[in-house]
Tab-separated table of C-alpha atoms in Angstrom:
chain	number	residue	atom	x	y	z
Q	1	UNK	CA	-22.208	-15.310	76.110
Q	2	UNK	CA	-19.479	-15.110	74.066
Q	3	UNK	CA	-15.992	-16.852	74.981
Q	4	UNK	CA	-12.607	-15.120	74.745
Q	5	UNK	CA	-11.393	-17.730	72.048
Q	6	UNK	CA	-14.378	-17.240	70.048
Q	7	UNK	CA	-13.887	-13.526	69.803
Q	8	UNK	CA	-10.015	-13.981	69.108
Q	9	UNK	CA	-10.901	-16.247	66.220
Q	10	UNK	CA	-9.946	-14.963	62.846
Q	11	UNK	CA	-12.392	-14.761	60.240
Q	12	UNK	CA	-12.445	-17.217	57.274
Q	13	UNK	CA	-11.132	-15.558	53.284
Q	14	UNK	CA	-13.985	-14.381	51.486
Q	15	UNK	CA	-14.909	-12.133	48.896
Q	16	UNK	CA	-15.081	-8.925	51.924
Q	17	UNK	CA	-11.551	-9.405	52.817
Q	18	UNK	CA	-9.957	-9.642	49.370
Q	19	UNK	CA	-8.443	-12.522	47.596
Q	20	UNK	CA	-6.520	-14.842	49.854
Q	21	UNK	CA	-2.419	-15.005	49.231
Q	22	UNK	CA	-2.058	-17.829	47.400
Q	23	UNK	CA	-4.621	-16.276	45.056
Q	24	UNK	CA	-2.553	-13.114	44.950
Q	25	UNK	CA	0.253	-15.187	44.017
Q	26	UNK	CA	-1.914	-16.866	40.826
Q	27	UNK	CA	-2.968	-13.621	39.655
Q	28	UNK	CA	0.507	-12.214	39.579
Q	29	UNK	CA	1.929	-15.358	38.227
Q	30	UNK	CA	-0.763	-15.369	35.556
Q	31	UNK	CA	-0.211	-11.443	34.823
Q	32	UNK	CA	3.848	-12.127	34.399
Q	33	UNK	CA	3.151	-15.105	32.184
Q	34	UNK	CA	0.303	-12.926	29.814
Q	35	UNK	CA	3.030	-10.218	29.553
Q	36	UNK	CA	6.233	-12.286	28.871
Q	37	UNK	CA	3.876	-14.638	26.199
Q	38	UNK	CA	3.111	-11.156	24.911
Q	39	UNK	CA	7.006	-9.664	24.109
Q	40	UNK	CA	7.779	-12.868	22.961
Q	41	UNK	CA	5.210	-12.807	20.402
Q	42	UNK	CA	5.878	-9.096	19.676
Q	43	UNK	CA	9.851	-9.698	19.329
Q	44	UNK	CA	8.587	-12.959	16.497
Q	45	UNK	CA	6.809	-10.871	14.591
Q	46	UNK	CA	9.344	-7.853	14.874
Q	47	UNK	CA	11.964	-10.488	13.616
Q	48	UNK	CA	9.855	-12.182	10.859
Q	49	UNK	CA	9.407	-8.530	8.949
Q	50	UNK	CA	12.846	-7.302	10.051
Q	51	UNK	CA	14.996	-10.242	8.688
Q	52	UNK	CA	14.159	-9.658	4.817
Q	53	UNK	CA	14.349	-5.821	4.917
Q	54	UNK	CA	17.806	-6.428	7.274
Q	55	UNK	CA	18.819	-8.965	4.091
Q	56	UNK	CA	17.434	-5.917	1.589
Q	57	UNK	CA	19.689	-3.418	2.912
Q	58	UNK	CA	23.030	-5.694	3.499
Q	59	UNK	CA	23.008	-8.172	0.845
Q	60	UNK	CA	23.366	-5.364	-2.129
Q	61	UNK	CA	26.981	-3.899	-0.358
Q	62	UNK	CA	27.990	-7.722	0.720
Q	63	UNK	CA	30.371	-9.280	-1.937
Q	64	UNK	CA	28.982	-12.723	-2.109
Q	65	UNK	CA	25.347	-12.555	-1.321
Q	66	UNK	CA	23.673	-15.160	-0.236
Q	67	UNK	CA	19.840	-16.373	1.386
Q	68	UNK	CA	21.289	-15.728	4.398
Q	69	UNK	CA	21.855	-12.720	6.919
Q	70	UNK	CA	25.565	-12.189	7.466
Q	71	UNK	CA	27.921	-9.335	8.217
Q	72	UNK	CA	28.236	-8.050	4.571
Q	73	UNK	CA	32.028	-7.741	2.916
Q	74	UNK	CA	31.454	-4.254	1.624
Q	75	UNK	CA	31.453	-3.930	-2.237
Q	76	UNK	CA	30.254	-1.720	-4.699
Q	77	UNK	CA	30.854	-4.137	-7.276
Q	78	UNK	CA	27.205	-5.621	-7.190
Q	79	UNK	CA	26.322	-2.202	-8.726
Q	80	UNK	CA	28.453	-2.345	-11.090
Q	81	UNK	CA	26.871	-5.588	-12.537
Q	82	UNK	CA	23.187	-3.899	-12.118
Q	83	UNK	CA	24.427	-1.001	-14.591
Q	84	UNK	CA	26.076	-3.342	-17.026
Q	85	UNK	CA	22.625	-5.194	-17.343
Q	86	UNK	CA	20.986	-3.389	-20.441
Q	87	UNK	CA	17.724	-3.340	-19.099
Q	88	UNK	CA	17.636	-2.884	-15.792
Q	89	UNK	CA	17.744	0.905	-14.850
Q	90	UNK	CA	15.129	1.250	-18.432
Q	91	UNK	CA	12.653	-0.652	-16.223
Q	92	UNK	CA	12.849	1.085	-13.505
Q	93	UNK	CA	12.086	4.000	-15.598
Q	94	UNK	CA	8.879	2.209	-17.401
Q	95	UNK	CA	7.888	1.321	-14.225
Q	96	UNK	CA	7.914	5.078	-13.008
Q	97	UNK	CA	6.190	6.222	-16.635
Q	98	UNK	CA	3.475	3.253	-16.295
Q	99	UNK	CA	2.791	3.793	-12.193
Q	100	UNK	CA	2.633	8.094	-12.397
Q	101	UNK	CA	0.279	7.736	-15.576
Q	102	UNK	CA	-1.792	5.454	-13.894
Q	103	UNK	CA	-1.644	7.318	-10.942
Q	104	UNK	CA	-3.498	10.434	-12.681
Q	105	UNK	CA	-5.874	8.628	-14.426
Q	106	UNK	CA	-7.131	7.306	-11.465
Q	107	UNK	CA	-7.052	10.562	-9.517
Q	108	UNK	CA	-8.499	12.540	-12.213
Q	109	UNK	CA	-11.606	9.790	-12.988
Q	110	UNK	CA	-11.955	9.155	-9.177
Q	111	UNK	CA	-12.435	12.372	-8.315
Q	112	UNK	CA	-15.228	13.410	-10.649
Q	113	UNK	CA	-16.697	10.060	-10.259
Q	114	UNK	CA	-16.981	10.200	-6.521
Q	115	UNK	CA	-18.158	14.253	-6.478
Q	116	UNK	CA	-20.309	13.452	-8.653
Q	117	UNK	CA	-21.639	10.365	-6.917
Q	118	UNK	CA	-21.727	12.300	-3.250
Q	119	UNK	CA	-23.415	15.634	-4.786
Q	120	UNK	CA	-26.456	13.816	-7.141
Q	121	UNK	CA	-28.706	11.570	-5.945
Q	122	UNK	CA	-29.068	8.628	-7.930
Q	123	UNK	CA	-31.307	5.862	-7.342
Q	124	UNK	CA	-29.386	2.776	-6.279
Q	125	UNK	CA	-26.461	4.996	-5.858
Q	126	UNK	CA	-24.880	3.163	-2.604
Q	127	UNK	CA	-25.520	-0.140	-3.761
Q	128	UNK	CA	-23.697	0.950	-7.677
Q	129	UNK	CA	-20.437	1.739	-5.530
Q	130	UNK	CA	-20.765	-1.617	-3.064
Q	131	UNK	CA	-21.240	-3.513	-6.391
Q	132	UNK	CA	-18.141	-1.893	-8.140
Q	133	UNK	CA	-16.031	-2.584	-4.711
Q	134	UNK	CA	-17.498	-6.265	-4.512
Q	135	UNK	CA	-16.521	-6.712	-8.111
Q	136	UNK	CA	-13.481	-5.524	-8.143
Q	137	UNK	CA	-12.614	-7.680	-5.448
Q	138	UNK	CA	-13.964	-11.029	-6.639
Q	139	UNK	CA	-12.969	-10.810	-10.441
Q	140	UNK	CA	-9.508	-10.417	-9.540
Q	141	UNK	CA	-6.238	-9.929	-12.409
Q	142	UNK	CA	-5.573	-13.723	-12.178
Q	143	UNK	CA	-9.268	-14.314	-13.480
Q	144	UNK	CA	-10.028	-11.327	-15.661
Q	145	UNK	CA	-6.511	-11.902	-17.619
Q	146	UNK	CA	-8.266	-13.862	-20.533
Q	147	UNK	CA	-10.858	-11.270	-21.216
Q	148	UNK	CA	-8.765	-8.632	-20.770
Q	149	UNK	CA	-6.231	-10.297	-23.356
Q	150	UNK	CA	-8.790	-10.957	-25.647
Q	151	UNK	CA	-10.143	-7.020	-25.459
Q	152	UNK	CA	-6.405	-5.650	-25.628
Q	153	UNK	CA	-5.544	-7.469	-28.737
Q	154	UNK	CA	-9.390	-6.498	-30.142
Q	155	UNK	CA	-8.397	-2.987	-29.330
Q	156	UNK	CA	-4.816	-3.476	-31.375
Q	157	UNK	CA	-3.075	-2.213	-28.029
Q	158	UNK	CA	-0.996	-4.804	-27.469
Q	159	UNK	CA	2.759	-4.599	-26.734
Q	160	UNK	CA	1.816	-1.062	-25.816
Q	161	UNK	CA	2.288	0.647	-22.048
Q	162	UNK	CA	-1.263	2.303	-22.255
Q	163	UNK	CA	-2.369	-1.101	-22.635
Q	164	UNK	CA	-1.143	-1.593	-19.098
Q	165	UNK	CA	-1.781	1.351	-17.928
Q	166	UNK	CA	-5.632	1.679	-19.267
Q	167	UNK	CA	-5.889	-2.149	-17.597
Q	168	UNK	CA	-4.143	-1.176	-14.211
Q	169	UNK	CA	-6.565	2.166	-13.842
Q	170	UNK	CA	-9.432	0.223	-14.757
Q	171	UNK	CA	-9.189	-2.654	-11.838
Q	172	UNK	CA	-8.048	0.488	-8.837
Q	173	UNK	CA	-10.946	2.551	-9.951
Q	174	UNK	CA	-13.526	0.929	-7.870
Q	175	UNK	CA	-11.784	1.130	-4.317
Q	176	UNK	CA	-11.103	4.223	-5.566
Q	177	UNK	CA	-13.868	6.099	-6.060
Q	178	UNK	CA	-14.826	4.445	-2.780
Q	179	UNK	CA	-12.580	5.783	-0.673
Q	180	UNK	CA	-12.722	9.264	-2.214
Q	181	UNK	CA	-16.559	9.542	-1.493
Q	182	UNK	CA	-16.179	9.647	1.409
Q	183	UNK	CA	-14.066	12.594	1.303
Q	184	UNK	CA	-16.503	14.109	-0.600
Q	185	UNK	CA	-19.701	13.469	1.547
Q	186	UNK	CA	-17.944	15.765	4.306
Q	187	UNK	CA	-16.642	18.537	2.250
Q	188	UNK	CA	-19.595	21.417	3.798
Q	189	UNK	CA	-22.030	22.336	1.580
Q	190	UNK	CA	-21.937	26.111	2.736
Q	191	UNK	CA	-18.191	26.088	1.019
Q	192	UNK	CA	-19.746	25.613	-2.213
Q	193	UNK	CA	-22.891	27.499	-2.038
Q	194	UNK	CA	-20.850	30.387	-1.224
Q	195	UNK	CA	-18.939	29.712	-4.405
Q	196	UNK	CA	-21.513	29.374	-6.449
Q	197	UNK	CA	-22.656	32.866	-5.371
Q	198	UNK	CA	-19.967	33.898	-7.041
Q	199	UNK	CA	-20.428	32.475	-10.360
Q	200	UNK	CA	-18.223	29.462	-10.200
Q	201	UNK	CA	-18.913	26.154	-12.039
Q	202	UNK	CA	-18.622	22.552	-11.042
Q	203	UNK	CA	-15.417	22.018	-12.574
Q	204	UNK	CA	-13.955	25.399	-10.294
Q	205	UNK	CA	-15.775	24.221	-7.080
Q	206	UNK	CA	-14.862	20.560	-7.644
Q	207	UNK	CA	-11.162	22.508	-8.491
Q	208	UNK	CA	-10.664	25.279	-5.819
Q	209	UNK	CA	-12.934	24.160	-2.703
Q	210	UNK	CA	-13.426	20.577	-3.023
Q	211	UNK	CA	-9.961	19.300	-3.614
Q	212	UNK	CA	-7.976	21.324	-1.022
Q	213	UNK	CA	-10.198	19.686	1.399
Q	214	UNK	CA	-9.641	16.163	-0.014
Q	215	UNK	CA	-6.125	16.137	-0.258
Q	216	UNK	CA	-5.251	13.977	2.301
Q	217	UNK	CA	-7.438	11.291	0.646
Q	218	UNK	CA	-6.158	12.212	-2.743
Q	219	UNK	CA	-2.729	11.474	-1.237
Q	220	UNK	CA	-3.562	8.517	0.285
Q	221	UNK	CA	-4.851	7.386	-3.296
Q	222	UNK	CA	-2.069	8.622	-5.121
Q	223	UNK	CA	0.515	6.341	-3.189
Q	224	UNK	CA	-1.508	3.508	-3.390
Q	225	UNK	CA	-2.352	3.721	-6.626
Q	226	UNK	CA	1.245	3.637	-7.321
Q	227	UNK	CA	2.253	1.071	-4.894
Q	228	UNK	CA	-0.072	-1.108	-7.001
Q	229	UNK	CA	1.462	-0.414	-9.906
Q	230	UNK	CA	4.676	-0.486	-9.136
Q	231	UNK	CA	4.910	-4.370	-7.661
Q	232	UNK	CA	2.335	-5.607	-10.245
Q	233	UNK	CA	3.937	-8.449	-12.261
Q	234	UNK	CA	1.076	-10.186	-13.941
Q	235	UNK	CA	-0.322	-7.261	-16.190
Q	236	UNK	CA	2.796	-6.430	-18.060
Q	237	UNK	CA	3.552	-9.670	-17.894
Q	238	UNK	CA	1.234	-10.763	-20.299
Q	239	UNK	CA	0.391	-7.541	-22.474
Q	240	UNK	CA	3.939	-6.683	-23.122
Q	241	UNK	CA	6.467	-8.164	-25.622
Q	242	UNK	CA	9.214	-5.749	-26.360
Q	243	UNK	CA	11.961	-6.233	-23.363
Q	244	UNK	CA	12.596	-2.046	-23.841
Q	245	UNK	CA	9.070	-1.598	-22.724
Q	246	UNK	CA	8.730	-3.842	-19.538
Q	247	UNK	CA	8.714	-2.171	-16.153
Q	248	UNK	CA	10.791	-3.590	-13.286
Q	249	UNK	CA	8.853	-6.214	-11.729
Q	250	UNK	CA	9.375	-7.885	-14.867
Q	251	UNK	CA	12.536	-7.377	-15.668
Q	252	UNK	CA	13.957	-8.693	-12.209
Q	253	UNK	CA	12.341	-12.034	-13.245
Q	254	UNK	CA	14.720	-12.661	-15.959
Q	255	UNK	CA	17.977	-12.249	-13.017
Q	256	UNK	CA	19.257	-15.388	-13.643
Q	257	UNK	CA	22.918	-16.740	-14.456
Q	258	UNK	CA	24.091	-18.639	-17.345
Q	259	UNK	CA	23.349	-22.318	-15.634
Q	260	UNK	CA	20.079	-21.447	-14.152
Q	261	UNK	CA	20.719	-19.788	-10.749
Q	262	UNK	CA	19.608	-16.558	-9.580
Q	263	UNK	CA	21.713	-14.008	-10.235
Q	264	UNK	CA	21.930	-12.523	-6.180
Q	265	UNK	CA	23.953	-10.046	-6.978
Q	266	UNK	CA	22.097	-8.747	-9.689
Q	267	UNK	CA	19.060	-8.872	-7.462
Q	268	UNK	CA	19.817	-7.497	-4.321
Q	269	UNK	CA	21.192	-4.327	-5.360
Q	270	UNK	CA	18.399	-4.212	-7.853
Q	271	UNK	CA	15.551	-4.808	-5.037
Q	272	UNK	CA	16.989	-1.714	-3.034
Q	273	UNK	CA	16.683	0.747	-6.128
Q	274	UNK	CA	13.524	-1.114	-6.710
Q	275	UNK	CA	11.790	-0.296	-3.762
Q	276	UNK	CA	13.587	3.489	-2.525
Q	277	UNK	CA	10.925	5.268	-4.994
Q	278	UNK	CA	7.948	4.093	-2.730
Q	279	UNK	CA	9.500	4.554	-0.146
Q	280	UNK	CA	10.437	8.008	-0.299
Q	281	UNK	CA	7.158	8.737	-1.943
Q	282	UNK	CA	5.207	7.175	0.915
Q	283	UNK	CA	7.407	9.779	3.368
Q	284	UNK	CA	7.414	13.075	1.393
Q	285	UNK	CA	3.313	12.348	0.795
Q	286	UNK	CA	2.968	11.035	5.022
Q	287	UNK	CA	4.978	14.318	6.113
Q	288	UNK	CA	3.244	16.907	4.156
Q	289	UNK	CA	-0.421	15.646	3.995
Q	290	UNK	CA	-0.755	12.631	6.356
Q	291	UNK	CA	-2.457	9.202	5.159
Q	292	UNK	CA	-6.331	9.090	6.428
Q	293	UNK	CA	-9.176	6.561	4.618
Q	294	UNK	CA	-11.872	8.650	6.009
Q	295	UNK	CA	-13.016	12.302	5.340
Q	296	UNK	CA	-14.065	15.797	7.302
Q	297	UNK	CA	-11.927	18.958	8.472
Q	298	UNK	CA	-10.602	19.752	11.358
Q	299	UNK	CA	-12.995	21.802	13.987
């Protein structure tokens, strides 16, 4: 028989009557702490990358720049000193002839290359393109620069932008070709049969079906192609002489006062024409055809 205070008794916490309150209380505690560690890390990051490009649109108007971020004295005066400088708006146009030349090498080679890799099958075909990609990622510019010296002067190119730009084209054909395969592998086959019924060659498939279907990754390699140009510092660094012939990167390295110091002026309002080229290429390209590593149409 069951007593009345037995039957009034509450049952003990266990897992068929939930967590208890105190555990509650962890949970949400734990949940608030997760969240809070997580905006604070977000906000650090947000900071580290903001701070420079903060400093990269102030410090060119501000009329004593400094390492520092600081409400900016508005000037114009620090572009005044970049167009005095002999060389510096000629570099930024080497720059632009040595990145777009690149730019359609590599397009034009990687594109052939890659159809051609994705419509013939060739023995050892997949491991040839994870070679070139492993290759070109372990012999990097630092360690290919004597060799590539060496063949430059052999070739009597040197002191000569095709020598940078053949070199340049050369080490982003690999990841190139790569990516654009892909591209490639899911362009339909019916497309092209359909033109060949028609009497079209390669060339006018590769031309008029294949490419309007690729574009996006075209695009994609097209700004990267000259993004990698454009900052490079090493190449032209070595295979140029003539100061009328070096491209930007290069040029910015010689910024420097009389007694040694860098010349912030000179810089900052040099970094911001520097880098508004990429980044209006990187919109216009993003707004009309979209950036995508990986190929197909839309159903």
């Amino acid at each position: 028989m069951t007593t009345a205070t037995e039957s009034t008794t509450p049952a003990a916490p266990g897992p068929e009557n939930g967590p208890s309150p105190h555990e509650q209380s962890m949970a949400f505690v734990r949940t608030a702490l997760g969240r809070i560690g997580r905006f604070v890390f977000i906000g650090f990051v947000i900071v580290f990358f903001a701070l420079p490009v903060l400093w990269l649109v102030s410090a060119p108007f501000d009329r004593a720049p400094a390492l520092r971020l600081s409400v900016p004295e508005f000037t114009l005066d620090n572009f005044d000193v970049l167009l005095d400088n002999p060389f510096a708006m000629q570099s930024l146009g080497n720059s632009l002839i040595i990145s777009l030349s690149t730019m359609a090498i590599v397009l034009v080679l990687a594109s052939l290359a890659s159809y051609a890799l994705s419509r013939v099958r060739v023995p050892g075909r997949d491991m040839l393109l994870y070679s070139l990609l492993l290759l070109s990622s372990i012999v990097t510019g630092t360690a290919a620069m004597v060799p590539t010296f060496v063949l430059i002067t052999e070739l009597n190119l040197i002191d000569t932008q095709l020598a940078v730009v053949l070199v340049m084209a050369g080490g982003l054909l690999p990841a190139a070709i790569f990516i654009l395969k892909d591209f490639m592998d899911n362009t339909p086959r019916s497309y092209e049969e359909s033109a060949r019924v028609y009497g079209a060659s390669s060339l006018q498939i590769l031309r008029h079906v294949v490419v309007p279907i690729a574009r996006p990754g075209l695009a994609t390699i097209a700004v990267w192609s000259v993004v990698q140009v454009w900052g490079n510092f090493l190449v032209p660094f070595i295979l140029l002489r003539t100061p009328d012939k070096l491209p930007a990167a290069v040029v910015m390295f010689t910024f420097y006062t009389e007694g040694g110091q860098p010349n912030l002026a000179l810089i900052s309002a040099f970094s911001l024409l520097f880098s508004v080229p990429v980044v209006l290429l990187y919109l216009f390209v993003n707004r009309r055809y979209g950036f995508r590593f990986y190929g197909g149409i839309k159903s």
